[in-house]
Short mmCIF file of C-alpha atoms and ligand atoms in Angstrom, two decimals:
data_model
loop_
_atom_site.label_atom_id
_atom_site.label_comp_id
_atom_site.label_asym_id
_atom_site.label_seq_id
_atom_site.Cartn_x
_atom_site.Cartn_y
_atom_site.Cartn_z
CA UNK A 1 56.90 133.22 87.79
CA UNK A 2 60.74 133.77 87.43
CA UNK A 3 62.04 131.66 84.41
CA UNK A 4 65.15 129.76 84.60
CA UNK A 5 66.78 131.68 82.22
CA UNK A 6 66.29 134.91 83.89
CA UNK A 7 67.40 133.47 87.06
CA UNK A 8 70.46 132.98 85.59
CA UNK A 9 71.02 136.17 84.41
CA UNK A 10 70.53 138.00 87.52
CA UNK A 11 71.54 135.61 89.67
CA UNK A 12 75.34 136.85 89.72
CA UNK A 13 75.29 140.64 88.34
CA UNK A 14 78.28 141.91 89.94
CA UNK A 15 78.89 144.82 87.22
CA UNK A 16 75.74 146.21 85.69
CA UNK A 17 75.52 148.94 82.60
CA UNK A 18 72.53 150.71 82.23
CA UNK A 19 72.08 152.59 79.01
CA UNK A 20 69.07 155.53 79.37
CA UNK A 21 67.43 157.07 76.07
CA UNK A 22 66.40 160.31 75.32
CA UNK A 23 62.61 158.88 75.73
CA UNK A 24 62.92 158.21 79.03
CA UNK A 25 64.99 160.88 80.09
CA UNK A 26 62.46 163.84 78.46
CA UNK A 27 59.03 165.19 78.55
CA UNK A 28 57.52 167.92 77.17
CA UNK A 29 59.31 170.34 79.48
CA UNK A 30 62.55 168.97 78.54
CA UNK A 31 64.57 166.67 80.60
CA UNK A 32 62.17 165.20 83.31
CA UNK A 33 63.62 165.46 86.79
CA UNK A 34 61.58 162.88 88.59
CA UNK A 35 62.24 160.31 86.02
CA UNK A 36 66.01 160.92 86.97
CA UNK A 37 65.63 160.93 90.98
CA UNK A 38 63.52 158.19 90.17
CA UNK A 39 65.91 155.97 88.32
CA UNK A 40 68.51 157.42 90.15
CA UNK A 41 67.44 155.92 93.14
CA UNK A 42 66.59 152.49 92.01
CA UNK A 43 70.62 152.70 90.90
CA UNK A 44 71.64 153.38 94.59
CA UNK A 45 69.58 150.55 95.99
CA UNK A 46 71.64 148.33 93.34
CA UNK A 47 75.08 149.40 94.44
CA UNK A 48 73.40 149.48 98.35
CA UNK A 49 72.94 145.22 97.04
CA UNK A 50 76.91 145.56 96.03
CA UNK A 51 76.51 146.19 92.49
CA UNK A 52 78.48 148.14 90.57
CA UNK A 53 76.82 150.61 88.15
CA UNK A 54 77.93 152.20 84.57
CA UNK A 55 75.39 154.78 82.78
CA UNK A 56 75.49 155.45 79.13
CA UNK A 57 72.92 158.35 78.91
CA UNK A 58 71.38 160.21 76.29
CA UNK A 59 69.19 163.46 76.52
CA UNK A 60 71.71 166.00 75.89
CA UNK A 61 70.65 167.47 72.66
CA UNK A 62 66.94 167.03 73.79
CA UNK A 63 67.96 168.78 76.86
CA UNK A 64 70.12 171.72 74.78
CA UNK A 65 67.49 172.01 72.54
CA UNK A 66 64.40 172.58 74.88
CA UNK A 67 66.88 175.34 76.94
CA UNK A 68 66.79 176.77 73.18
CA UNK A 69 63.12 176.75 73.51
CA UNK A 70 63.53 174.77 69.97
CA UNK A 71 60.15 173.20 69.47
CA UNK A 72 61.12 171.47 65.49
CA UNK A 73 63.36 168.52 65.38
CA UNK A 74 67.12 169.93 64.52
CA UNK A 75 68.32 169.61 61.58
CA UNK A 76 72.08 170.40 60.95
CA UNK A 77 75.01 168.80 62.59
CA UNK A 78 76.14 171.87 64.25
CA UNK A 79 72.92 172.48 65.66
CA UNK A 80 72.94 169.22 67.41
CA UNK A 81 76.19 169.50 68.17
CA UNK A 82 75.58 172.87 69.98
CA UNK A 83 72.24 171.89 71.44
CA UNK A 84 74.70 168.73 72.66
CA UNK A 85 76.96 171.37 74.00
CA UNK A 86 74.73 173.53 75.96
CA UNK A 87 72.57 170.03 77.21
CA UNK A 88 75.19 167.95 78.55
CA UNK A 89 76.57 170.20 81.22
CA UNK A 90 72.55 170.31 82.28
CA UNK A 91 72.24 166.72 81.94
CA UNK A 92 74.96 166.08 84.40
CA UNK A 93 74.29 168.45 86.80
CA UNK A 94 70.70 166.70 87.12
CA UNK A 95 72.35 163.10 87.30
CA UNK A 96 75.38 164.77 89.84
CA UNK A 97 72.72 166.58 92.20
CA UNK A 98 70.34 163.40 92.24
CA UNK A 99 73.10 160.77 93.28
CA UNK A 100 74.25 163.51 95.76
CA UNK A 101 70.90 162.87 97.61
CA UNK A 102 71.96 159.31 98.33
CA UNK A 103 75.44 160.17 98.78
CA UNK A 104 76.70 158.87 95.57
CA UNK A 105 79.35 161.03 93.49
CA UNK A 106 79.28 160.39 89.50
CA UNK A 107 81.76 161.08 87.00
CA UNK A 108 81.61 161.94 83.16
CA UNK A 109 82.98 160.52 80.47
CA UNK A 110 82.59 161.81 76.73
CA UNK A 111 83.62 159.32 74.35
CA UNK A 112 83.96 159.50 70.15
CA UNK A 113 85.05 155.82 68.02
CA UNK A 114 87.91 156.87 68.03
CA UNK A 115 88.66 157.36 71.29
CA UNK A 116 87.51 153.69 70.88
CA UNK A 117 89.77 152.34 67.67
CA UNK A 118 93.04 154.21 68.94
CA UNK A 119 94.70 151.41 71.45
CA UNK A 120 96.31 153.38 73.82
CA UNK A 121 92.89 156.00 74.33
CA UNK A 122 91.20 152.34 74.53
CA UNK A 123 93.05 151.48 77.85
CA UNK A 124 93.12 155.15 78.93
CA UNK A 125 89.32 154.64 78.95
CA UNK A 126 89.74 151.43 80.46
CA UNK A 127 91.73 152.23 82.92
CA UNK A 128 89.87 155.52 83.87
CA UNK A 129 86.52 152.99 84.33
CA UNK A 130 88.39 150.65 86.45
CA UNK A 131 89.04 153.07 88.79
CA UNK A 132 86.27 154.99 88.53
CA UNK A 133 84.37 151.57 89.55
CA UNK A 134 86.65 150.32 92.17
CA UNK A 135 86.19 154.29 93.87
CA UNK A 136 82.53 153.44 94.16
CA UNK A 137 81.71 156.22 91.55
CA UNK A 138 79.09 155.81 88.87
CA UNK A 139 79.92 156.83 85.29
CA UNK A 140 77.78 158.38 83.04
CA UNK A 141 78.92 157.97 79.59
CA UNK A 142 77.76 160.20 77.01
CA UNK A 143 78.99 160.41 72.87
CA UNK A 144 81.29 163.64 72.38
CA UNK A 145 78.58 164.94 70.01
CA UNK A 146 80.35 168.21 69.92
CA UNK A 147 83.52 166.83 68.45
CA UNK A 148 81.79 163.74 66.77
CA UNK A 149 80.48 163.77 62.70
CA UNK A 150 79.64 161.31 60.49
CA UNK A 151 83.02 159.02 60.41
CA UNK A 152 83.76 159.49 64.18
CA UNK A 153 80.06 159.05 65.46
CA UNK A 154 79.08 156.08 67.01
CA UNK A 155 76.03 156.15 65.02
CA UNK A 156 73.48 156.08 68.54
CA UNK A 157 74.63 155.41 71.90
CA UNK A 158 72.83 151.81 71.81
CA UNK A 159 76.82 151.14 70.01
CA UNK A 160 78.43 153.30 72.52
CA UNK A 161 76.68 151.43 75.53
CA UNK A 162 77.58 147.98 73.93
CA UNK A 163 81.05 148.85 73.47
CA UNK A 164 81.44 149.99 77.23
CA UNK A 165 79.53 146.75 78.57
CA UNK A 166 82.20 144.84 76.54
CA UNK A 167 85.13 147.18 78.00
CA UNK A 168 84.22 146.74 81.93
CA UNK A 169 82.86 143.35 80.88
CA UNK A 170 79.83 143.52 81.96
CA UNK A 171 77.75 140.63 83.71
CA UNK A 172 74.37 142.62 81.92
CA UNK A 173 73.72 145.64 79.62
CA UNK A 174 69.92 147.17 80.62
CA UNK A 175 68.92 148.85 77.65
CA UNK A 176 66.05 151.03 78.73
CA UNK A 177 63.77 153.11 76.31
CA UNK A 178 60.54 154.68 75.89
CA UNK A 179 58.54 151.26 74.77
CA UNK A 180 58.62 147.72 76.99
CA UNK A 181 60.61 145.61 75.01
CA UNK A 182 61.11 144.27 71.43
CA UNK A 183 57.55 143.20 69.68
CA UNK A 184 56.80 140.69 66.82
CA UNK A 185 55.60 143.76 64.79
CA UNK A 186 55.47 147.46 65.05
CA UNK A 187 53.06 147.68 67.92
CA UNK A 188 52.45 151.50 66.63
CA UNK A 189 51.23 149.97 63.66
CA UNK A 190 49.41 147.08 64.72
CA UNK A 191 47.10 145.97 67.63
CA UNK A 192 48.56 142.21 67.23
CA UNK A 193 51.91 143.36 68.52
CA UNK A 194 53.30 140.77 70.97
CA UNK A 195 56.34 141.80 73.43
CA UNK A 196 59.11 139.16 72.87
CA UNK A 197 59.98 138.13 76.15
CA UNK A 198 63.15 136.04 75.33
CA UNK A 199 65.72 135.63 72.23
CA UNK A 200 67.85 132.88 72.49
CA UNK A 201 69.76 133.79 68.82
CA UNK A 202 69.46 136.74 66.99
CA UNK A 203 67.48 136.10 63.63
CA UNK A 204 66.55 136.91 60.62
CA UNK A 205 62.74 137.23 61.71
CA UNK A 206 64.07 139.06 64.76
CA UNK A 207 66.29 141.24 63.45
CA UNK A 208 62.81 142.06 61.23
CA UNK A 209 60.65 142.43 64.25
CA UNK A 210 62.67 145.33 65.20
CA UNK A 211 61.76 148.39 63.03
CA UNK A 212 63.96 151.15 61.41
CA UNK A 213 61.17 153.63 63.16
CA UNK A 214 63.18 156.04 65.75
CA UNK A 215 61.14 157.70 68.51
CA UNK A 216 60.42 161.01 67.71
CA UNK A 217 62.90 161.93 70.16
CA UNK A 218 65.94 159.45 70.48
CA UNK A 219 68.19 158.36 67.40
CA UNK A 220 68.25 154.64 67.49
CA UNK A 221 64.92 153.30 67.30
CA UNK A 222 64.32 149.41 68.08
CA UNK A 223 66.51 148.05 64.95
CA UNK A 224 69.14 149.81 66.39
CA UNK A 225 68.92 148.07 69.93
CA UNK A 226 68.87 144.58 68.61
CA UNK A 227 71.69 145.45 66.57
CA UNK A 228 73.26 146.48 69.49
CA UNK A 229 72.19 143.09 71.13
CA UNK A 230 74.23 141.45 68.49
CA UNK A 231 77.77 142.77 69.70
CA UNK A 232 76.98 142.57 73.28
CA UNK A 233 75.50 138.76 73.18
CA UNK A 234 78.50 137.84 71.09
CA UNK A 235 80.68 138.68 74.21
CA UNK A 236 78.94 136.70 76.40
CA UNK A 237 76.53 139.36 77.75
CA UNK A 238 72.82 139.50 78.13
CA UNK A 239 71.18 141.99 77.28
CA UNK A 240 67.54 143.31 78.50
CA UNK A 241 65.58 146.11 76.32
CA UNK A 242 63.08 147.27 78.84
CA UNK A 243 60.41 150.57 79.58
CA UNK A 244 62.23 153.05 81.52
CA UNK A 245 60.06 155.08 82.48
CA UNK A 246 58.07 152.02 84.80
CA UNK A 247 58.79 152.86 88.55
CA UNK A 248 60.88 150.01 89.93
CA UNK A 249 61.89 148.97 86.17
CA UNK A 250 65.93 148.01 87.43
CA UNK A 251 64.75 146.51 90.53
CA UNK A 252 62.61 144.46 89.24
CA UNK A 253 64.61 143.23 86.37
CA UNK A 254 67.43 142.50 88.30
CA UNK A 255 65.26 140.42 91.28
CA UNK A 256 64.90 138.13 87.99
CA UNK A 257 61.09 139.86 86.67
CA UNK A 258 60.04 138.74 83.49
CA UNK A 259 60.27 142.40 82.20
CA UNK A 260 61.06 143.57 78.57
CA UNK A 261 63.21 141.52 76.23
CA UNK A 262 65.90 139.33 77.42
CA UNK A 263 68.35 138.48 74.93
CA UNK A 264 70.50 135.21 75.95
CA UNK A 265 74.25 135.46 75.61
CA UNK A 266 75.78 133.80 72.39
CA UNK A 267 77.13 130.53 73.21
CA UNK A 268 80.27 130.38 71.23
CA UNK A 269 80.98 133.83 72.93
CA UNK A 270 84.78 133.70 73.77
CA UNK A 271 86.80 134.37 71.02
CA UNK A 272 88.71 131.51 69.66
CA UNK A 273 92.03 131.39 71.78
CA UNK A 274 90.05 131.64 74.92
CA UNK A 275 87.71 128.97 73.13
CA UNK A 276 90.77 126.76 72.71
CA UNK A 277 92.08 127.35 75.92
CA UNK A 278 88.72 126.72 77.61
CA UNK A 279 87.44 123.61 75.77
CA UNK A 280 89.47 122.24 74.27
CA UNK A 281 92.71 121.80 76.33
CA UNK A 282 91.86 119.18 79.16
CA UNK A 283 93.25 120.34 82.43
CA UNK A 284 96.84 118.87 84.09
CA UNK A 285 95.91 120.25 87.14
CA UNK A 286 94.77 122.88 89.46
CA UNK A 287 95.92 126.33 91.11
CA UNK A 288 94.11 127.52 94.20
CA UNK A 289 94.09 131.21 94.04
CA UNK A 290 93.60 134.02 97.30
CA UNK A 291 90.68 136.67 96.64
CA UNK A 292 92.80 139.00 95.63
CA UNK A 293 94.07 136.80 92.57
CA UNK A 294 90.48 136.21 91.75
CA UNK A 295 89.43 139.30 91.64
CA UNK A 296 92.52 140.85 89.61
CA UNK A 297 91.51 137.84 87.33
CA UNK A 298 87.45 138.51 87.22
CA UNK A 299 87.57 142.25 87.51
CA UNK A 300 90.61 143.83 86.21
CA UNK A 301 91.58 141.77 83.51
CA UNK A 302 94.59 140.90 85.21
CA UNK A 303 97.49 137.76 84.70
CA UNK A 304 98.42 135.62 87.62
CA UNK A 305 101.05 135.95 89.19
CA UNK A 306 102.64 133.67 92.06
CA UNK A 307 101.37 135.77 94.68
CA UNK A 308 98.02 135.11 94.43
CA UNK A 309 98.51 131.54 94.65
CA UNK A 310 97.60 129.50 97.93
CA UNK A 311 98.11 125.13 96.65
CA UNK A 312 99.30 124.08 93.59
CA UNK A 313 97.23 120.29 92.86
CA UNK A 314 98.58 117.79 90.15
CA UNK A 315 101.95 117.62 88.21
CA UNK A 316 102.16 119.76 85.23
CA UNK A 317 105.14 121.56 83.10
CA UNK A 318 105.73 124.83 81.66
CA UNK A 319 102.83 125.09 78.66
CA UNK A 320 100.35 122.97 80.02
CA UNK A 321 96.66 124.02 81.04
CA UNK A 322 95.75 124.23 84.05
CA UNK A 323 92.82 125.43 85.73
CA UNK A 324 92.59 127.90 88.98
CA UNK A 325 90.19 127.59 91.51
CA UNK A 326 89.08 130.11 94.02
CA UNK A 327 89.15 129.13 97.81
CA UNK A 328 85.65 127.54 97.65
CA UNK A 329 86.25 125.28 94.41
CA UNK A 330 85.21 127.39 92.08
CA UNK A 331 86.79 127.97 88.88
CA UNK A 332 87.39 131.48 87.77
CA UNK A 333 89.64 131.14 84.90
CA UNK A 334 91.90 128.33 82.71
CA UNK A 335 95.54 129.01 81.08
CA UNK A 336 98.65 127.68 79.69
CA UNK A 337 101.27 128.02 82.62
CA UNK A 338 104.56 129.59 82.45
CA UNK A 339 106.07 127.71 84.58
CA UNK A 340 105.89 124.16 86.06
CA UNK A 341 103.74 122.44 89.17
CA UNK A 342 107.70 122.04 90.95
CA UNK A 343 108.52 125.49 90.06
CA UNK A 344 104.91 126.79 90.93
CA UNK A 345 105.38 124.91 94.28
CA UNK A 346 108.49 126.79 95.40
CA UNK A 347 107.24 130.36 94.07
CA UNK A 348 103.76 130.23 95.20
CA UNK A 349 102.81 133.53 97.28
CA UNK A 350 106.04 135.06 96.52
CA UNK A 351 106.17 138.81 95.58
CA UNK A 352 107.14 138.57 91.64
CA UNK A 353 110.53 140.60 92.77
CA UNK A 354 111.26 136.84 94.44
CA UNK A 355 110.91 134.40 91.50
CA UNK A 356 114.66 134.75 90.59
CA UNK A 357 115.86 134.18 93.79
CA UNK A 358 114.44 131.48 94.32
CA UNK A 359 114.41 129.84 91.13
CA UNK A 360 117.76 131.20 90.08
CA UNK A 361 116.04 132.30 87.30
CA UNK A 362 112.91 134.18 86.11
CA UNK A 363 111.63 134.10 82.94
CA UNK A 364 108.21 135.62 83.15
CA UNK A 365 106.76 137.38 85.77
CA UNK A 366 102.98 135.77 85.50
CA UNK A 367 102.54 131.78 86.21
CA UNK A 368 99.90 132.52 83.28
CA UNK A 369 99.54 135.22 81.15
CA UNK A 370 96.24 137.10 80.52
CA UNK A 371 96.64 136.43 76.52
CA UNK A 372 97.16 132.78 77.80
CA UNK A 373 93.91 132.38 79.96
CA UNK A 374 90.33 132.07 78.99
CA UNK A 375 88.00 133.89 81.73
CA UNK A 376 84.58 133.37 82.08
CA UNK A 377 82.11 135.86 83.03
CA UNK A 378 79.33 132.79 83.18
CA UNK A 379 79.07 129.72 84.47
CA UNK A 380 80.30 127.49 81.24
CA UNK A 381 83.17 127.13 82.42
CA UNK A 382 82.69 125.53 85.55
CA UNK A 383 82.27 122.38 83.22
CA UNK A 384 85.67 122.66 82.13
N1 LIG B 1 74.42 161.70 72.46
C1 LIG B 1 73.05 162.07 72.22
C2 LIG B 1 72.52 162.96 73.32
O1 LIG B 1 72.97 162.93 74.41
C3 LIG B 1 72.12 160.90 72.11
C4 LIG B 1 72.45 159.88 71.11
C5 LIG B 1 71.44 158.74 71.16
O2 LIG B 1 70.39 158.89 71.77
O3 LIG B 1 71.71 157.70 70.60
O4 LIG B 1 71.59 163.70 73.12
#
């Protein structure tokens, strides 16, 4: 039986980010090629469905270290970081020749927090993913571990993966490890273990369920995740800890499968602005935007701009919110207009170059601004 929630979830996963740990990606030999074809393949059939797909993968070092024929756990910082060093070129050549077979070509991206903190490397990486996405070409995302120590590591790449749902916004992070899901208690430690198969909020006697334990061979361990799950819900993103090494495992999730742990978006998810904007403003009236509008809007973080505009509906001046509607009715965002319904009327499918010469003046070139608008990824604010 598919629950509601779940439904809802997958019901509109446009952009998906899958995040794949060291204990799904190895085996005793090292990395484990048919895991990769395997999951490799269920990620073609997605993008086949018209998803988009982002991979944050681990199984470097394990993958450096086993070419080492290291059998002990490393120790020492530079030993991971070479073991990272030597592993990662393997790691990608796996993931490059296995989307090959389905005609798929990937791209890698090695990321430290700083990369991350630093503004203008934040929209580098931004931009890179954009295009990367919109070129059909799936990203795998792995921490610079040769460059990264202490201060500049992310910690695991459960962070890393919820910082990059949250930068190509996401519509659902698939976090998937080497055990099925979250449990009430340590299921290595205790028969009585029950999977958790939903989490509306994160906690306390969550956050407890998840122990400190790492797998023998990844870094995060369970606490990790659901700290994880705590950044990524508070953008408004669910977020799904699931076995990876199950045949079928994304397919199945995303059909709407009660598999793993589901955690349920925060509610109070937009930041405050966007919550103002959103909420609490009551509309003045209504812009119909073109696809193209839309999708700047939805998928590149983009401003409107008068171009994009088809009918402007009710009378409203420069300030007031206003909500845009695609062609069918549907709302895709809500802002504070630069200019006014008259204005809006005369400029409305005009190239921005136009707006003064029409006008006889121009004094912004969006009809709302992107730090003006509040966007939703679900469906709250359809309400609005
Ligand atoms: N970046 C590490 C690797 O590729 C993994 C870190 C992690 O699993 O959290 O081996």
């Amino acid at each position: 039986m598919i629950s509601e929630e779940r439904k809802a979830v997958v019901s509109n996963v446009r952009k998906v980010l899958i995040k794949i740990g060291t204990g799904v990606l190895t085996g005793k030999e090292g990395l484990d090629l048919g895991i990769i074809d395997q999951l490799v393949e269920e990620v073609a059939g997605l993008k086949k469905r018209g998803m988009h797909a982002v991979i944050v993968t681990s199984g470097a070092i394990a993958s450096g270290r086993h070419r080492m024929g290291i059998t002990r756990k490393l120790r020492s910082m530079p030993e991971k970081q070479a073991a990272a060093a030597i592993g990662q070129g393997r790691l990608m050549r796996i993931y490059s020749n296995s989307f090959g077979k389905h005609g798929i070509f990937v791209a890698q991206m090695l990321l430290t927090m700083s990369d991350l903190t630093d503004r203008q490397r934040f929209i580098n990486i931004r931009n890179t993913l954009t295009k990367l996405i919109e070129w059909g070409v799936v990203p795998i995302i792995n921490e610079n571990d040769t460059v990264s120590v202490d201060e500049i590591k992310f910690g695991d790449n459960d962070h890393l993966a919820a910082m990059m749902a949250n930068i190509i916004e996401a519509d659902l992070l698939i976090n998937l490890t080497n055990t099925d899901g979250l449990y009430d208690r340590n299921p290595k430690e205790s028969r009585k273990a029950r999977q958790i198969k939903l989490v509306r909020e994160i906690t306390d006697e969550i956050e407890a369920a998840a122990t400190a334990e790492a797998d023998p061979v990844g870094m995060g361990g369970m606490k990790s995740k659901v700290m994880a799950a705590k950044k990524v819900t508070a953008c408004g993103i669910p977020y799904i800890i699931a076995g990876g090494k199950k045949k079928g495992v994304l397919n199945d999730i995303l059909s709407g499968k009660e598999i793993g742990t589901l955690f349920l978006p925060m509610t109070d998810c937009l930041n405050s602005r966007e919550y103002w904007i959103a909420f609490t403003l009551r509309s003045r009236g209504k812009l119909i935007l073109d696809d193209g509008a839309k999708s700047a809007i939805i998928d590149r973080g983009k401003s409107l701009l008068p171009s994009g505009i088809t009918e402007v509906e009710g009378e409203f001046s420069v300030g007031d919110p206003v909500i845009c509607l695609d062609r069918e009715g549907i709302p895709v965002a809500k802002g504070l207009v630069n200019y006014s319904s008259e204005e809006i009327k005369k400029i409305q499918g005009l190239k921005t170059s136009k707006i003064e010469q029409v006008l006889g003046y121009k004094h912004y070139d969006e009809v709302i601004h992107r730090d003006n608008m509040a966007v939703s990824r679900d469906k709250r604010l359809r309400k609005a």
